[in-house]
Amino acid sequence: MKFAARRWGSTRDTTRGPCREGRAPAAIAPCAPAPASGFAYRSRCMLLALAAVGTSLASPARADELTGTLKKIHDDGAVTLGVREASIPFSYFDGKSTVGYSQTIALQIVDEIKKTLGLPQLKVHEVTVTSSNRTPMLLNNQIDLECGSTTHTAERENVAAFSNSFFQYAVRMITRKNAGITDFPELAGKAVVTTAGTSDERLLRRLNTDKHLNMRITSARDHMEAFNAFKDDRAVAFVMDEPIVYGLKATDPRSADFIVTGTPLGYEVYACMFRKGDEPFRELVNGVIARAQTSGDAERLYKQWFTQPIPPHAINLNFPLSEQNRALFAHPNDRALD
């Protein structure tokens, strides 16, 4: 199953319409003349006063009060998202646009930025990134936010900031059913592929050294390239995040030939990535994610992308919500698991 290719690092203007806000609050009428009951009159005035305070709190931030990423976005008149080409079902190109579970989260954050800045017509640019170049592009101000399939690790905190986690997963492998491989020790002496610049690559190489497995490890530029190397028999297994390999397996016409297996090399979390030292932007991003998780919206979004047919070919990953992710949604946090 092929997905339309895009040039790496390409930029697309995906300007969206006004943010999906609720109905504007009705104008607040002045207190009516005092009724017979003084208590009723005071209560009405108090409610109107509270409503007025709420309206003022929801007003857009003043331009001269903005700092960091929000100021940059305001001054540019645009927000630039780093998006992935084939991180199915998180962030991928379906032939028409970038879609996916984490792409939807990114666009929810964009809607909040629009409301905060009072810019409903804010432009949205997309830049395609890879596992290898996403961090340099963030640090060089080529992107403002990346919500794809980026693992939050303690080491990466040295150069970038991470939002509340939006997905927890295991690191496993995909191999052929007829290969007779069920766990990582059986990869000893064999050719194995992974994706360059990922935490999985680091875990796999550490396993190879610690267990003296003498695996011949190849690191591909992106997930699709790695999966194709595996399918072309240039490797007996592709080691990657469990939901990523399930997504690639589901897109292949011969998916029944493959299995996802192996005792997890570890458990990790995905998060949105942005520049360090930007507390206002962190609060905005984390607020969007936490509200979605505790309100039940995140679970509904999960079901849409992991247990129902997804574009462009109506595949279904059949990947039910895990207890780990259910616990994450109940208690939003931004902790790395390594």
mmCIF file of N, CA and C in Angstrom, residues 3 20-21 40 59 69 72 86 91 94 98 107 140 147 159 167 215 253 263 267 273 280 307 313 319:
data_model
loop_
_atom_site.group_PDB
_atom_site.id
_atom_site.type_symbol
_atom_site.label_atom_id
_atom_site.label_comp_id
_atom_site.label_asym_id
_atom_site.label_seq_id
_atom_site.Cartn_x
_atom_site.Cartn_y
_atom_site.Cartn_z
ATOM 1 N N PHE A 3 1.777 5.386 -0.129
ATOM 2 C CA PHE A 3 1.288 6.708 0.190
ATOM 3 C C PHE A 3 2.040 7.696 -0.682
ATOM 4 N N ARG A 20 -12.683 26.676 16.090
ATOM 5 C CA ARG A 20 -14.007 26.177 16.430
ATOM 6 C C ARG A 20 -14.367 26.607 17.845
ATOM 7 N N GLU A 21 -14.806 27.811 18.020
ATOM 8 C CA GLU A 21 -15.181 28.304 19.337
ATOM 9 C C GLU A 21 -16.678 28.121 19.546
ATOM 10 N N ALA A 40 -32.780 38.557 45.850
ATOM 11 C CA ALA A 40 -32.828 38.202 44.442
ATOM 12 C C ALA A 40 -32.097 39.229 43.605
ATOM 13 N N SER A 59 -10.354 37.127 27.102
ATOM 14 C CA SER A 59 -9.919 38.017 26.032
ATOM 15 C C SER A 59 -8.499 37.678 25.616
ATOM 16 N N THR A 69 7.698 31.657 21.934
ATOM 17 C CA THR A 69 7.064 31.111 20.734
ATOM 18 C C THR A 69 5.787 31.852 20.382
ATOM 19 N N LYS A 72 6.727 34.990 18.632
ATOM 20 C CA LYS A 72 7.211 34.680 17.281
ATOM 21 C C LYS A 72 6.039 34.407 16.348
ATOM 22 N N ALA A 86 5.214 9.402 7.206
ATOM 23 C CA ALA A 86 4.661 8.048 7.268
ATOM 24 C C ALA A 86 4.635 7.485 8.675
ATOM 25 N N SER A 91 1.010 10.784 12.440
ATOM 26 C CA SER A 91 1.173 11.940 11.564
ATOM 27 C C SER A 91 1.670 11.420 10.229
ATOM 28 N N ASP A 94 -1.796 11.500 3.574
ATOM 29 C CA ASP A 94 -2.741 10.529 3.013
ATOM 30 C C ASP A 94 -3.009 10.745 1.529
ATOM 31 N N THR A 98 -1.914 16.244 5.645
ATOM 32 C CA THR A 98 -1.365 15.549 6.807
ATOM 33 C C THR A 98 -2.501 15.233 7.763
ATOM 34 N N LEU A 107 -3.340 20.315 15.765
ATOM 35 C CA LEU A 107 -4.308 21.294 15.269
ATOM 36 C C LEU A 107 -5.211 21.814 16.379
ATOM 37 N N ASN A 140 16.568 25.626 15.130
ATOM 38 C CA ASN A 140 16.879 26.668 14.145
ATOM 39 C C ASN A 140 15.657 27.516 13.795
ATOM 40 N N CYS A 147 4.356 17.605 16.749
ATOM 41 C CA CYS A 147 3.546 16.574 17.400
ATOM 42 C C CYS A 147 3.407 15.429 16.392
ATOM 43 N N VAL A 159 18.032 19.495 25.179
ATOM 44 C CA VAL A 159 17.990 20.399 24.034
ATOM 45 C C VAL A 159 16.586 20.901 23.682
ATOM 46 N N PHE A 167 0.822 9.471 24.418
ATOM 47 C CA PHE A 167 0.733 8.051 24.058
ATOM 48 C C PHE A 167 1.882 7.293 24.717
ATOM 49 N N MET A 215 24.309 -8.538 15.833
ATOM 50 C CA MET A 215 23.334 -8.189 14.800
ATOM 51 C C MET A 215 23.972 -7.205 13.816
ATOM 52 N N PRO A 253 -0.633 -4.829 1.690
ATOM 53 C CA PRO A 253 -1.592 -5.797 1.140
ATOM 54 C C PRO A 253 -1.383 -7.219 1.650
ATOM 55 N N THR A 263 9.710 -9.610 23.418
ATOM 56 C CA THR A 263 9.600 -9.009 24.744
ATOM 57 C C THR A 263 10.013 -7.543 24.629
ATOM 58 N N TYR A 267 9.576 0.653 27.593
ATOM 59 C CA TYR A 267 8.326 1.386 27.426
ATOM 60 C C TYR A 267 8.656 2.871 27.369
ATOM 61 N N MET A 273 6.928 18.361 20.917
ATOM 62 C CA MET A 273 8.241 18.961 21.200
ATOM 63 C C MET A 273 8.233 20.436 20.804
ATOM 64 N N PRO A 280 5.055 30.075 29.058
ATOM 65 C CA PRO A 280 3.701 30.366 28.558
ATOM 66 C C PRO A 280 3.256 29.390 27.473
ATOM 67 N N THR A 307 -8.926 2.068 16.365
ATOM 68 C CA THR A 307 -9.885 0.957 16.358
ATOM 69 C C THR A 307 -10.957 1.105 15.281
ATOM 70 N N HIS A 313 -7.167 4.418 2.910
ATOM 71 C CA HIS A 313 -7.692 3.154 2.381
ATOM 72 C C HIS A 313 -8.558 2.402 3.380
ATOM 73 N N PHE A 319 -6.102 -1.794 17.383
ATOM 74 C CA PHE A 319 -5.131 -1.624 18.460
ATOM 75 C C PHE A 319 -5.835 -0.968 19.642
#
